[in-house]
Short mmCIF file of C-alpha atoms in Angstrom, two decimals:
data_model
loop_
_atom_site.label_atom_id
_atom_site.label_comp_id
_atom_site.label_asym_id
_atom_site.label_seq_id
_atom_site.Cartn_x
_atom_site.Cartn_y
_atom_site.Cartn_z
CA MET M 1436 -94.68 14.16 -78.75
CA ASP M 1437 -93.03 17.19 -77.15
CA THR M 1438 -89.35 17.56 -77.96
CA LEU M 1439 -86.75 17.84 -75.23
CA ASN M 1440 -85.26 21.25 -74.54
CA SER M 1441 -81.48 21.17 -74.24
CA ALA M 1442 -80.83 24.82 -74.99
CA ALA M 1443 -78.69 26.78 -72.55
CA ASP M 1444 -79.94 29.96 -70.90
CA GLY M 1445 -76.53 31.62 -71.23
CA PRO M 1446 -72.79 30.95 -71.40
CA GLU M 1447 -71.89 27.54 -69.97
CA LEU M 1448 -69.39 28.52 -67.28
CA ALA M 1449 -70.23 25.72 -64.86
CA GLU M 1450 -68.48 22.50 -65.97
CA PRO M 1451 -68.47 23.36 -69.69
CA TYR M 1452 -66.74 20.14 -70.80
CA LEU M 1453 -69.22 17.98 -68.92
CA ARG M 1454 -72.04 19.96 -70.52
CA GLU M 1455 -70.47 19.27 -73.93
CA VAL M 1456 -70.29 15.51 -73.25
CA LEU M 1457 -73.89 15.42 -72.03
CA GLY M 1458 -74.94 17.38 -75.08
CA MET M 1459 -73.24 14.88 -77.40
CA ALA M 1460 -75.13 12.03 -75.77
CA GLY M 1461 -78.47 13.83 -75.69
CA LEU M 1462 -78.57 14.06 -71.90
CA ALA M 1463 -78.18 17.83 -71.47
CA VAL M 1464 -81.75 18.62 -70.49
CA GLU M 1465 -83.15 20.73 -67.66
CA TYR M 1466 -85.27 19.07 -65.00
CA VAL M 1467 -87.68 21.45 -63.32
CA ARG M 1468 -89.59 19.27 -60.86
CA ALA M 1469 -89.46 15.84 -59.23
CA GLU M 1470 -91.83 13.58 -57.34
CA ALA M 1471 -91.94 9.87 -56.51
CA ASN M 1472 -90.10 8.04 -59.32
CA THR M 1473 -90.57 10.82 -61.85
CA LEU M 1474 -88.48 13.78 -62.97
CA PHE M 1475 -90.10 16.46 -65.08
CA LEU M 1476 -88.07 18.23 -67.70
CA ARG M 1477 -88.81 21.36 -69.63
CA GLY M 1478 -90.01 20.74 -73.16
CA ALA M 1479 -89.33 22.97 -76.12
CA ASP M 1480 -92.75 24.57 -75.66
CA GLY M 1481 -92.04 25.30 -71.98
CA GLY M 1482 -94.31 22.54 -70.69
CA GLU M 1483 -93.36 19.63 -68.43
CA ILE M 1484 -92.51 16.16 -69.73
CA PRO M 1485 -92.53 13.30 -67.18
CA ILE M 1486 -89.45 11.06 -67.20
CA ALA M 1487 -89.24 7.69 -65.43
CA ASP M 1488 -86.15 8.01 -63.24
CA PHE M 1489 -84.06 4.84 -63.14
CA ALA M 1490 -80.92 6.77 -62.14
CA GLY M 1491 -82.36 7.74 -58.77
CA GLY M 1492 -79.72 10.30 -57.86
CA TYR M 1493 -77.05 7.57 -58.07
CA GLY M 1494 -78.98 5.78 -55.35
CA SER M 1495 -79.94 8.80 -53.24
CA VAL M 1496 -83.71 8.69 -53.63
CA LEU M 1497 -84.75 5.18 -52.62
CA LEU M 1498 -87.85 6.64 -50.97
CA GLY M 1499 -88.65 8.73 -54.03
CA HIS M 1500 -88.17 12.36 -54.98
CA ASN M 1501 -89.67 14.86 -52.57
CA HIS M 1502 -91.25 12.30 -50.27
CA PRO M 1503 -94.24 14.08 -48.70
CA GLU M 1504 -93.46 13.10 -45.11
CA ILE M 1505 -89.82 14.11 -45.45
CA ASN M 1506 -90.70 17.40 -47.11
CA ARG M 1507 -93.30 18.15 -44.47
CA LEU M 1508 -90.79 17.51 -41.70
CA ALA M 1509 -88.19 19.65 -43.49
CA GLY M 1510 -90.65 22.53 -43.64
CA GLU M 1511 -91.50 22.18 -39.97
CA LEU M 1512 -87.81 22.16 -39.02
CA LEU M 1513 -87.06 25.27 -41.07
CA ASP M 1514 -90.16 27.07 -39.83
CA ALA M 1515 -89.14 26.29 -36.26
CA GLY M 1516 -85.67 27.74 -36.86
CA THR M 1517 -83.88 24.48 -36.09
CA PRO M 1518 -80.14 25.15 -35.58
CA VAL M 1519 -77.86 24.18 -38.42
CA HIS M 1520 -74.77 25.77 -36.93
CA ALA M 1521 -74.41 24.87 -33.27
CA GLN M 1522 -70.92 23.45 -33.21
CA PHE M 1523 -69.23 22.54 -29.93
CA SER M 1524 -72.49 21.91 -28.12
CA ARG M 1525 -74.72 18.97 -27.30
CA HIS M 1526 -76.34 17.29 -30.30
CA PRO M 1527 -79.09 15.01 -28.94
CA TYR M 1528 -80.53 14.48 -32.42
CA ALA M 1529 -77.17 13.08 -33.59
CA ASN M 1530 -77.08 10.75 -30.58
CA ARG M 1531 -80.58 9.52 -31.39
CA LEU M 1532 -79.57 8.90 -34.99
CA ALA M 1533 -76.43 7.00 -33.96
CA ALA M 1534 -78.46 4.90 -31.52
CA GLU M 1535 -81.06 4.02 -34.15
CA LEU M 1536 -78.38 3.09 -36.67
CA ASN M 1537 -76.79 0.87 -34.02
CA ARG M 1538 -80.11 -0.81 -33.26
CA ILE M 1539 -80.64 -1.80 -36.88
CA VAL M 1540 -77.00 -2.76 -37.47
CA HIS M 1541 -77.04 -4.98 -34.37
CA ARG M 1542 -80.19 -6.69 -35.59
CA GLU M 1543 -78.74 -7.39 -39.03
CA LEU M 1544 -75.30 -8.47 -37.84
CA GLY M 1545 -76.45 -10.37 -34.76
CA VAL M 1546 -73.97 -8.52 -32.54
CA ASP M 1547 -74.32 -5.97 -29.76
CA GLU M 1548 -70.95 -4.19 -29.84
CA PRO M 1549 -71.62 -0.49 -30.36
CA TYR M 1550 -70.42 1.54 -33.32
CA PHE M 1551 -69.49 5.17 -32.73
CA ALA M 1552 -70.69 7.67 -35.33
CA ILE M 1553 -68.74 10.43 -37.07
CA PHE M 1554 -71.02 12.55 -39.25
CA ALA M 1555 -70.18 14.22 -42.56
CA ASN M 1556 -71.95 15.62 -45.61
CA THR M 1557 -71.10 13.34 -48.53
CA GLY M 1558 -70.12 9.75 -49.12
CA ALA M 1559 -66.58 10.65 -50.13
CA GLU M 1560 -66.18 12.62 -46.89
CA ALA M 1561 -67.35 9.61 -44.88
CA VAL M 1562 -64.73 7.49 -46.64
CA GLU M 1563 -62.08 10.12 -45.91
CA ALA M 1564 -63.10 10.07 -42.25
CA ALA M 1565 -62.84 6.28 -42.15
CA VAL M 1566 -59.36 6.14 -43.67
CA LYS M 1567 -58.14 9.04 -41.52
CA HIS M 1568 -59.39 7.25 -38.42
CA ALA M 1569 -57.85 3.97 -39.57
CA GLU M 1570 -54.50 5.71 -40.07
CA MET M 1571 -54.69 7.30 -36.62
CA ASP M 1572 -55.42 3.87 -35.16
CA ARG M 1573 -52.53 2.34 -37.14
CA GLY M 1574 -50.16 5.08 -35.96
CA MET M 1575 -51.13 4.52 -32.34
CA ARG M 1576 -50.68 0.77 -32.71
CA ILE M 1577 -47.23 1.33 -34.22
CA ALA M 1578 -46.30 3.64 -31.33
CA ALA M 1579 -47.40 1.03 -28.80
CA LEU M 1580 -45.45 -1.66 -30.64
CA ARG M 1581 -42.29 0.48 -30.66
CA GLU M 1582 -42.64 1.14 -26.93
CA GLU M 1583 -42.91 -2.59 -26.30
CA LEU M 1584 -39.77 -3.26 -28.36
CA GLU M 1585 -37.88 -0.44 -26.63
CA ARG M 1586 -38.69 -1.99 -23.26
CA GLY M 1587 -37.21 -5.27 -24.51
CA THR M 1588 -34.07 -3.50 -25.70
CA ASP M 1589 -33.68 -1.71 -22.35
CA ALA M 1590 -34.03 -5.05 -20.52
CA ALA M 1591 -31.38 -6.64 -22.78
CA ARG M 1592 -28.97 -3.73 -22.15
CA ALA M 1593 -29.46 -4.08 -18.41
CA ALA M 1594 -28.88 -7.83 -18.50
CA VAL M 1595 -25.68 -7.54 -20.55
CA ALA M 1596 -24.42 -4.73 -18.32
CA ALA M 1597 -25.09 -6.87 -15.25
CA GLY M 1598 -23.27 -9.83 -16.79
CA THR M 1599 -26.39 -12.02 -16.70
CA ALA M 1600 -26.75 -12.24 -20.49
CA THR M 1601 -24.49 -12.59 -23.53
CA VAL M 1602 -24.85 -11.97 -27.25
CA PRO M 1603 -24.49 -15.49 -28.70
CA GLY M 1604 -22.60 -16.36 -31.86
CA ARG M 1605 -25.72 -17.21 -33.86
CA VAL M 1606 -27.02 -13.66 -33.36
CA ARG M 1607 -23.63 -12.12 -34.14
CA GLY M 1608 -23.38 -14.20 -37.31
CA ARG M 1609 -26.94 -13.51 -38.44
CA PHE M 1610 -26.39 -9.76 -38.35
CA GLY M 1611 -22.71 -9.77 -39.40
CA LEU M 1612 -21.51 -8.07 -36.23
CA THR M 1613 -17.84 -7.14 -35.89
CA ALA M 1614 -15.86 -10.17 -34.80
CA GLY M 1615 -14.13 -10.38 -31.45
CA GLN M 1616 -15.89 -7.52 -29.69
CA SER M 1617 -17.32 -7.66 -26.19
CA ASP M 1618 -20.97 -8.44 -25.49
CA ALA M 1619 -21.59 -4.77 -24.64
CA ALA M 1620 -20.05 -3.58 -27.92
CA ALA M 1621 -21.85 -6.26 -29.90
CA LEU M 1622 -25.14 -5.22 -28.32
CA ASP M 1623 -24.52 -1.57 -29.22
CA GLU M 1624 -23.86 -2.49 -32.84
CA LEU M 1625 -26.91 -4.76 -32.90
CA THR M 1626 -29.27 -2.16 -31.45
CA ASP M 1627 -27.99 0.45 -33.94
CA ARG M 1628 -28.65 -1.96 -36.81
CA ILE M 1629 -32.13 -2.77 -35.52
CA ALA M 1630 -32.94 0.91 -34.99
CA ARG M 1631 -32.03 1.74 -38.60
CA ASP M 1632 -34.08 -1.16 -39.96
CA ASN M 1633 -37.06 -0.28 -37.79
CA THR M 1634 -36.91 3.39 -38.77
CA ALA M 1635 -36.88 2.46 -42.47
CA GLN M 1636 -39.90 0.25 -41.88
CA THR M 1637 -41.94 2.77 -39.92
CA GLU M 1638 -41.28 5.49 -42.50
CA ARG M 1639 -43.06 3.46 -45.16
CA PRO M 1640 -46.33 5.13 -46.16
CA PRO M 1641 -49.51 3.20 -45.36
CA LEU M 1642 -50.94 0.90 -47.99
CA PHE M 1643 -54.63 0.35 -48.56
CA LEU M 1644 -56.38 -2.62 -50.10
CA SER M 1645 -59.31 -2.15 -52.43
CA LEU M 1646 -61.09 -4.32 -54.96
CA GLU M 1647 -60.61 -3.90 -58.67
CA GLY M 1648 -63.57 -1.91 -59.97
CA GLY M 1649 -64.06 -0.22 -56.61
CA PHE M 1650 -65.19 3.38 -56.33
CA HIS M 1651 -64.84 5.27 -53.06
CA GLY M 1652 -65.00 8.91 -54.07
CA LYS M 1653 -62.99 11.60 -55.82
CA LEU M 1654 -61.45 13.54 -52.93
CA GLY M 1655 -57.73 13.63 -52.25
CA THR M 1656 -57.48 10.31 -50.44
CA SER M 1657 -60.63 8.53 -51.57
CA VAL M 1658 -59.72 8.93 -55.24
CA GLN M 1659 -56.55 6.92 -54.62
CA LEU M 1660 -58.72 4.05 -53.40
CA THR M 1661 -60.86 4.21 -56.54
CA HIS M 1662 -59.73 1.76 -59.20
CA ASN M 1663 -60.57 3.83 -62.28
CA GLU M 1664 -57.22 5.16 -63.51
CA ALA M 1665 -58.79 8.16 -65.22
CA TYR M 1666 -59.88 9.43 -61.80
CA ARG M 1667 -56.85 8.26 -59.83
CA VAL M 1668 -53.64 8.66 -61.80
CA PRO M 1669 -53.65 12.47 -62.25
CA PHE M 1670 -53.56 12.80 -58.46
CA ARG M 1671 -51.34 9.85 -57.63
CA SER M 1672 -48.70 11.97 -55.90
CA LEU M 1673 -51.16 13.62 -53.53
CA ALA M 1674 -52.25 10.94 -51.14
CA ALA M 1675 -52.40 7.33 -50.01
CA GLN M 1676 -51.56 4.42 -52.28
CA ALA M 1677 -53.55 1.22 -52.74
CA ARG M 1678 -53.09 -2.32 -53.97
CA PHE M 1679 -56.10 -3.44 -55.98
CA VAL M 1680 -57.30 -6.99 -55.50
CA PRO M 1681 -58.84 -8.88 -58.46
CA ARG M 1682 -62.49 -9.70 -57.79
CA ASP M 1683 -62.11 -13.27 -59.04
CA ARG M 1684 -58.83 -14.12 -57.27
CA PRO M 1685 -59.13 -14.22 -53.49
CA GLU M 1686 -55.77 -15.99 -53.38
CA ALA M 1687 -54.24 -12.69 -54.50
CA LEU M 1688 -54.67 -11.46 -50.92
CA LYS M 1689 -51.93 -13.74 -49.66
CA GLU M 1690 -49.72 -12.88 -52.63
CA ILE M 1691 -50.03 -9.14 -51.97
CA HIS M 1692 -49.38 -9.64 -48.27
CA ALA M 1693 -46.24 -11.67 -49.01
CA GLU M 1694 -44.96 -8.88 -51.27
CA GLU M 1695 -45.71 -6.03 -48.90
CA ARG M 1696 -45.43 -7.45 -45.39
CA GLY M 1697 -42.96 -5.93 -42.97
CA VAL M 1698 -41.58 -6.63 -39.51
CA LEU M 1699 -40.11 -4.65 -36.65
CA LEU M 1700 -37.23 -6.15 -34.73
CA GLY M 1701 -36.69 -6.18 -31.01
CA LEU M 1702 -34.56 -7.85 -28.35
CA THR M 1703 -35.38 -10.33 -25.65
CA VAL M 1704 -33.35 -12.31 -23.12
CA THR M 1705 -33.95 -16.05 -22.84
CA ASP M 1706 -31.86 -18.38 -20.65
CA GLY M 1707 -29.10 -15.80 -20.35
CA GLN M 1708 -28.82 -15.11 -24.08
CA VAL M 1709 -29.89 -12.06 -26.08
CA ASP M 1710 -32.14 -12.96 -28.99
CA VAL M 1711 -33.83 -11.02 -31.76
CA VAL M 1712 -37.63 -11.17 -32.08
CA GLU M 1713 -39.86 -10.12 -34.97
CA ARG M 1714 -43.20 -8.36 -34.67
CA ALA M 1715 -45.53 -7.94 -37.64
CA PHE M 1716 -45.59 -4.34 -38.84
CA PRO M 1717 -49.06 -3.03 -39.81
CA VAL M 1718 -48.30 -2.06 -43.41
CA PHE M 1719 -51.94 -2.15 -44.46
CA CYS M 1720 -54.09 0.63 -43.06
CA ALA M 1721 -57.48 -0.70 -44.19
CA PHE M 1722 -59.29 -2.84 -46.75
CA LEU M 1723 -62.12 -0.98 -48.50
CA VAL M 1724 -64.98 -3.05 -49.89
CA GLU M 1725 -68.27 -2.30 -51.63
CA PRO M 1726 -70.78 -5.16 -51.21
CA VAL M 1727 -72.20 -4.13 -54.59
CA GLN M 1728 -69.91 -2.02 -56.73
CA GLY M 1729 -71.85 0.84 -58.25
CA GLU M 1730 -69.44 2.69 -60.55
CA GLY M 1731 -67.55 -0.53 -61.24
CA GLY M 1732 -70.40 -2.10 -63.20
CA ILE M 1733 -72.85 -3.35 -60.51
CA GLN M 1734 -70.55 -6.16 -59.41
CA VAL M 1735 -71.83 -8.17 -56.44
CA LEU M 1736 -69.43 -9.41 -53.77
CA THR M 1737 -69.89 -13.15 -53.23
CA ALA M 1738 -70.29 -14.70 -49.81
CA GLU M 1739 -67.17 -16.78 -50.50
CA PHE M 1740 -64.99 -13.77 -51.24
CA ALA M 1741 -66.49 -11.91 -48.27
CA ALA M 1742 -65.44 -14.80 -46.02
CA GLU M 1743 -61.91 -14.70 -47.46
CA ILE M 1744 -61.67 -10.96 -46.82
CA GLN M 1745 -62.90 -11.42 -43.25
CA ARG M 1746 -60.41 -14.21 -42.51
CA PHE M 1747 -57.48 -12.45 -44.15
CA CYS M 1748 -58.05 -9.14 -42.39
CA ALA M 1749 -58.47 -10.86 -39.02
CA GLU M 1750 -55.17 -12.70 -39.51
CA ILE M 1751 -53.15 -9.56 -40.28
CA ASP M 1752 -55.16 -7.19 -38.05
CA CYS M 1753 -56.26 -5.00 -40.95
CA PRO M 1754 -59.57 -3.16 -40.43
CA VAL M 1755 -62.38 -3.65 -42.96
CA VAL M 1756 -64.09 -0.50 -44.23
CA ILE M 1757 -67.42 -1.40 -45.83
CA ASP M 1758 -68.56 1.25 -48.28
CA GLU M 1759 -72.37 1.07 -48.23
CA ILE M 1760 -72.84 4.50 -49.79
CA GLN M 1761 -74.73 3.19 -52.83
CA SER M 1762 -75.71 -0.29 -51.71
CA GLY M 1763 -76.87 0.54 -48.20
CA MET M 1764 -79.90 2.20 -46.62
CA GLY M 1765 -82.32 -0.51 -47.77
CA ARG M 1766 -81.61 -0.49 -51.50
CA THR M 1767 -80.81 -4.22 -51.58
CA GLY M 1768 -83.45 -5.22 -49.03
CA THR M 1769 -81.48 -4.61 -45.83
CA LEU M 1770 -79.87 -1.56 -44.27
CA LEU M 1771 -76.46 -3.11 -44.97
CA ALA M 1772 -76.02 -5.07 -48.18
CA SER M 1773 -72.90 -6.60 -46.62
CA SER M 1774 -74.98 -8.31 -43.93
CA GLN M 1775 -76.44 -10.54 -46.66
CA VAL M 1776 -73.02 -12.06 -47.40
CA GLY M 1777 -71.91 -12.34 -43.77
CA LEU M 1778 -69.30 -9.60 -43.93
CA ARG M 1779 -68.79 -7.55 -40.77
CA GLY M 1780 -66.97 -4.25 -40.92
CA ASP M 1781 -64.79 -2.39 -38.49
CA TYR M 1782 -66.06 0.70 -40.28
CA TYR M 1783 -69.20 1.44 -42.32
CA THR M 1784 -69.89 4.44 -44.52
CA LEU M 1785 -73.48 5.43 -45.30
CA ALA M 1786 -74.80 8.38 -47.30
CA LYS M 1787 -77.13 9.11 -50.25
CA THR M 1788 -80.58 7.85 -49.08
CA LEU M 1789 -79.58 8.72 -45.50
CA GLY M 1790 -80.47 12.31 -46.39
CA GLY M 1791 -83.90 11.40 -47.71
CA GLY M 1792 -83.15 12.95 -51.07
CA ILE M 1793 -82.97 16.51 -49.70
CA ALA M 1794 -80.38 16.68 -46.90
CA LYS M 1795 -76.67 16.35 -47.47
CA ALA M 1796 -75.83 13.77 -44.86
CA SER M 1797 -73.39 10.91 -44.39
CA VAL M 1798 -71.97 8.96 -41.50
CA MET M 1799 -68.93 6.87 -40.72
CA LEU M 1800 -69.49 4.15 -38.13
CA VAL M 1801 -66.50 2.68 -36.32
CA ARG M 1802 -66.54 -0.38 -34.09
CA ARG M 1803 -65.88 0.29 -30.40
CA ASP M 1804 -62.77 -1.92 -30.28
CA ARG M 1805 -61.21 0.18 -33.05
CA TYR M 1806 -62.43 3.59 -31.91
CA ARG M 1807 -59.90 6.29 -30.96
CA ARG M 1808 -61.54 9.13 -29.07
CA GLU M 1809 -58.69 11.49 -30.00
CA PHE M 1810 -60.11 11.50 -33.53
CA GLU M 1811 -62.98 13.78 -32.51
CA ILE M 1812 -60.50 16.61 -31.88
CA VAL M 1813 -58.54 16.32 -35.14
CA HIS M 1814 -61.48 15.73 -37.50
CA SER M 1815 -64.58 17.88 -37.87
CA SER M 1816 -66.96 19.35 -40.42
CA THR M 1817 -68.73 22.71 -40.36
CA PHE M 1818 -72.01 21.40 -41.72
CA ALA M 1819 -72.08 17.88 -40.26
CA LYS M 1820 -74.15 16.61 -37.34
CA ASP M 1821 -76.69 19.44 -37.54
CA SER M 1822 -80.27 19.24 -36.35
CA PHE M 1823 -81.79 19.45 -39.83
CA SER M 1824 -79.87 16.62 -41.52
CA CYS M 1825 -79.90 14.33 -38.47
CA THR M 1826 -83.65 14.73 -37.96
CA ILE M 1827 -84.29 14.07 -41.64
CA ALA M 1828 -82.10 10.96 -41.44
CA LEU M 1829 -84.07 9.74 -38.41
CA LYS M 1830 -87.26 10.12 -40.44
CA VAL M 1831 -85.68 8.09 -43.25
CA LEU M 1832 -84.91 5.25 -40.83
CA GLU M 1833 -88.44 5.48 -39.45
CA LEU M 1834 -89.88 5.11 -42.95
CA LEU M 1835 -87.60 2.17 -43.75
CA GLU M 1836 -88.49 0.38 -40.52
CA ALA M 1837 -92.24 1.09 -40.59
CA ASP M 1838 -94.69 -1.82 -40.80
CA GLY M 1839 -92.07 -4.37 -39.87
CA GLY M 1840 -89.63 -3.25 -42.57
CA ALA M 1841 -92.11 -3.06 -45.45
CA ALA M 1842 -89.73 -0.79 -47.37
CA TYR M 1843 -87.02 -3.46 -47.33
CA ARG M 1844 -89.48 -6.04 -48.64
CA ARG M 1845 -90.65 -3.57 -51.29
CA ALA M 1846 -87.05 -3.07 -52.44
CA GLU M 1847 -86.66 -6.83 -52.83
CA GLU M 1848 -89.98 -7.23 -54.67
CA ARG M 1849 -89.47 -4.28 -57.03
CA GLY M 1850 -85.89 -5.36 -57.58
CA GLU M 1851 -86.99 -8.85 -58.52
CA ALA M 1852 -89.54 -7.46 -61.00
CA LEU M 1853 -86.85 -5.28 -62.55
CA ARG M 1854 -84.34 -8.12 -62.71
CA THR M 1855 -86.86 -10.51 -64.28
CA MET M 1856 -87.44 -7.99 -67.06
CA LEU M 1857 -83.71 -7.44 -67.61
CA GLU M 1858 -83.09 -11.18 -67.75
CA SER M 1859 -85.82 -11.57 -70.38
CA VAL M 1860 -84.08 -8.94 -72.54
CA ARG M 1861 -80.77 -10.73 -72.11
CA ALA M 1862 -82.31 -14.10 -72.97
CA ASP M 1863 -83.78 -12.70 -76.20
CA HIS M 1864 -80.57 -10.89 -77.22
CA PRO M 1865 -77.63 -13.03 -75.99
CA ALA M 1866 -75.34 -11.76 -78.75
CA LEU M 1867 -75.76 -8.21 -77.47
CA VAL M 1868 -76.42 -8.47 -73.74
CA LYS M 1869 -73.59 -10.09 -71.82
CA GLU M 1870 -74.92 -10.23 -68.27
CA VAL M 1871 -77.43 -8.94 -65.73
CA ARG M 1872 -76.07 -8.28 -62.24
CA GLY M 1873 -77.18 -6.74 -59.00
CA LYS M 1874 -79.31 -6.97 -55.88
CA GLY M 1875 -82.64 -5.41 -55.06
CA LEU M 1876 -83.03 -1.98 -56.62
CA MET M 1877 -79.42 -1.85 -57.72
CA GLN M 1878 -79.26 -3.65 -61.05
CA GLY M 1879 -76.96 -3.50 -64.07
CA LEU M 1880 -77.21 -4.73 -67.64
CA GLU M 1881 -73.91 -5.16 -69.48
CA PHE M 1882 -73.66 -5.12 -73.27
CA HIS M 1883 -71.01 -6.99 -75.19
CA ASP M 1884 -68.25 -4.80 -76.62
CA GLN M 1885 -69.46 -3.47 -79.96
CA SER M 1886 -66.10 -2.28 -81.29
CA GLY M 1887 -66.15 -5.22 -83.71
CA SER M 1888 -69.61 -4.46 -85.08
CA PRO M 1889 -69.90 -4.68 -88.89
CA ALA M 1890 -71.75 -1.33 -88.79
CA ALA M 1891 -69.38 1.65 -88.79
CA SER M 1892 -71.89 3.80 -86.89
CA VAL M 1893 -72.10 1.25 -84.07
CA ARG M 1894 -68.31 0.84 -83.99
CA GLY M 1895 -68.05 4.60 -83.68
CA LEU M 1896 -70.27 4.59 -80.61
CA ALA M 1897 -68.20 1.84 -79.01
CA GLU M 1898 -64.90 3.54 -79.80
CA SER M 1899 -66.06 6.92 -78.50
CA GLY M 1900 -65.79 5.82 -74.88
CA LEU M 1901 -69.37 7.02 -74.40
CA PHE M 1902 -71.24 3.93 -75.57
CA GLY M 1903 -73.54 3.65 -72.56
CA TYR M 1904 -74.21 7.39 -72.54
CA PHE M 1905 -75.45 7.29 -76.14
CA LEU M 1906 -77.77 4.39 -75.26
CA ALA M 1907 -79.03 6.39 -72.26
CA GLY M 1908 -79.60 9.39 -74.52
CA HIS M 1909 -81.77 7.30 -76.85
CA LEU M 1910 -83.79 5.92 -73.94
CA LEU M 1911 -84.40 9.48 -72.76
CA ARG M 1912 -85.34 10.89 -76.17
CA ALA M 1913 -87.48 8.04 -77.42
CA TYR M 1914 -88.88 6.42 -74.28
CA ARG M 1915 -88.78 9.12 -71.57
CA VAL M 1916 -86.60 6.89 -69.40
CA ARG M 1917 -83.61 8.25 -67.48
CA THR M 1918 -80.62 6.06 -66.72
CA PHE M 1919 -76.84 6.17 -67.06
CA PRO M 1920 -73.97 3.77 -67.55
CA THR M 1921 -71.62 3.05 -64.69
CA ALA M 1922 -68.72 5.46 -65.00
CA SER M 1923 -65.95 2.86 -64.80
CA ALA M 1924 -67.73 0.34 -67.05
CA VAL M 1925 -69.54 2.28 -69.77
CA ASN M 1926 -70.97 -0.85 -71.41
CA THR M 1927 -73.10 -1.41 -68.31
CA LEU M 1928 -76.34 0.50 -67.81
CA ARG M 1929 -77.29 0.96 -64.16
CA PHE M 1930 -80.80 0.98 -62.75
CA GLU M 1931 -81.35 2.39 -59.25
CA PRO M 1932 -84.98 3.53 -59.15
CA SER M 1933 -86.99 4.34 -56.07
CA LEU M 1934 -89.39 2.08 -54.20
CA ARG M 1935 -92.14 3.87 -56.12
CA VAL M 1936 -91.11 2.44 -59.49
CA SER M 1937 -94.21 1.03 -61.20
CA ASP M 1938 -94.84 -1.93 -63.47
CA GLU M 1939 -95.65 0.55 -66.24
CA GLU M 1940 -92.24 2.23 -65.85
CA ILE M 1941 -90.46 -1.12 -65.88
CA ALA M 1942 -92.41 -2.04 -69.04
CA ARG M 1943 -91.41 1.27 -70.64
CA LEU M 1944 -87.77 0.59 -69.81
CA GLU M 1945 -88.12 -2.88 -71.31
CA ALA M 1946 -89.54 -1.44 -74.53
CA GLY M 1947 -86.64 1.00 -74.69
CA LEU M 1948 -83.99 -1.67 -74.08
CA ARG M 1949 -85.50 -3.95 -76.70
CA ASP M 1950 -85.46 -1.06 -79.15
CA VAL M 1951 -81.80 -0.41 -78.33
CA CYS M 1952 -81.03 -4.05 -79.09
CA ARG M 1953 -82.96 -3.85 -82.36
CA LEU M 1954 -81.06 -0.76 -83.46
CA LEU M 1955 -77.72 -2.36 -82.58
CA GLU M 1956 -78.66 -5.48 -84.54
CA GLU M 1957 -79.64 -3.31 -87.51
CA GLY M 1958 -76.45 -1.28 -87.26
CA ALA M 1959 -78.39 1.94 -86.74
CA GLY M 1960 -75.81 3.69 -84.60
CA GLU M 1961 -76.79 7.08 -86.02
CA VAL M 1962 -80.26 6.67 -84.48
CA LEU M 1963 -78.78 5.79 -81.09
CA SER M 1964 -76.49 8.81 -81.25
CA GLY M 1965 -79.38 11.11 -82.12
CA SER M 1966 -77.88 12.15 -85.45
CA ALA M 1967 -80.78 10.48 -87.28
CA PRO M 1968 -84.45 10.41 -86.27
CA THR M 1969 -85.97 7.36 -84.63
CA PRO M 1970 -87.67 5.32 -87.36
#
């Protein structure tokens, strides 16, 4: 069998540490071509070696690498000189894409309220757009609330000045106002106290809610909403802060709200007496949710937890941002994985497969009742909403919807075949394989922690922090199968192949996983790490 070529062509100046880590795990190879569910890498003799791709561009190539219809359209667009840079002009192709996304979303959600589209280039940018919009909306709601309270204060001042209202003893006592002063003086002291309290409240930075294990990107704001501390903590001082909700404790929502809730105070006049009223202050800017967590270990949101999130956010008027960047675009059998658990978002973020595997495209959808048109002026992107990426995305939707949604059904069928295989491996190796999780063509297989293995070589793999990467390296070297662990749960291997994944490729993956289990049982960690040849 041809050997894999991992030699560098020159000094490694681009991400040298990452290259070192990949090299340690046996994943630093050069891919030279791609089609369908196959990547071709360069062998030591310069020839091509086909690799079954179960990584799938982290979910970007559901339709397969270099889909012929998408590539043909891309060539036609480029040959025709389609405009990429035509900012501040009409974009009919973007309107058509937004309309088609709305049509499918309405069908899946059973609603007809429109969602407005803000386009971007990557998933993290779409998340940033969603949280920026949510903060603009929160700020405008706070401003409206303060205006309402100021009107109440003005009315109370006028009533006291006219002698038609007094500041009663219960209010004076509650706020510890100076004894014996007139109603006018008491009201001045009271309004000053309320103003200070309200200012302290409104100066609080916004809080976000996110699930433990969640991943929403690595940009300045989105990284703060990502649970993995290795990504988040170095940049903690830069941007927004989040409270992370345990996946198995929906009751934690009420606990967090009780700890963080705030109120603004105002005045009202009732039956000739000035009284103090409380209005809930919108501390929480948004709740970000992945229906299926990708980087967090392929964790699936339950319908029960989804219902709790929906109820909780409705009660406190906190918008729900549904991150469908990995789980959406048909990968789980529907455009929106969240529609399968009855969760409806105020915002959706879509990317990856939206670009058909070749265009860098993402979109943030925001429900009409939440939409602030001022956002279009303060947020923009040089490369977003162009003719090329929007037209490619329209073709992707056309392919997904063709033949009555055959692609969605294919994702379910291929996903079930993959899951059946993974479950059979788990059933035969329960001491090694902890759990199989996922939906459709987004599956994960979690290994038990091997840090207590009697074999020193296996313990070394577990303690390296790269356990899953070493397993992936063995699958690549010995079985010509490409996959990776989930970054925030390295004991879980992820499988996100394209619709073109074949029974033969699934069988090859099965053979590789069974071999991994055999080597772990035998304590052959040196084989898994590549430091000893495969027996």
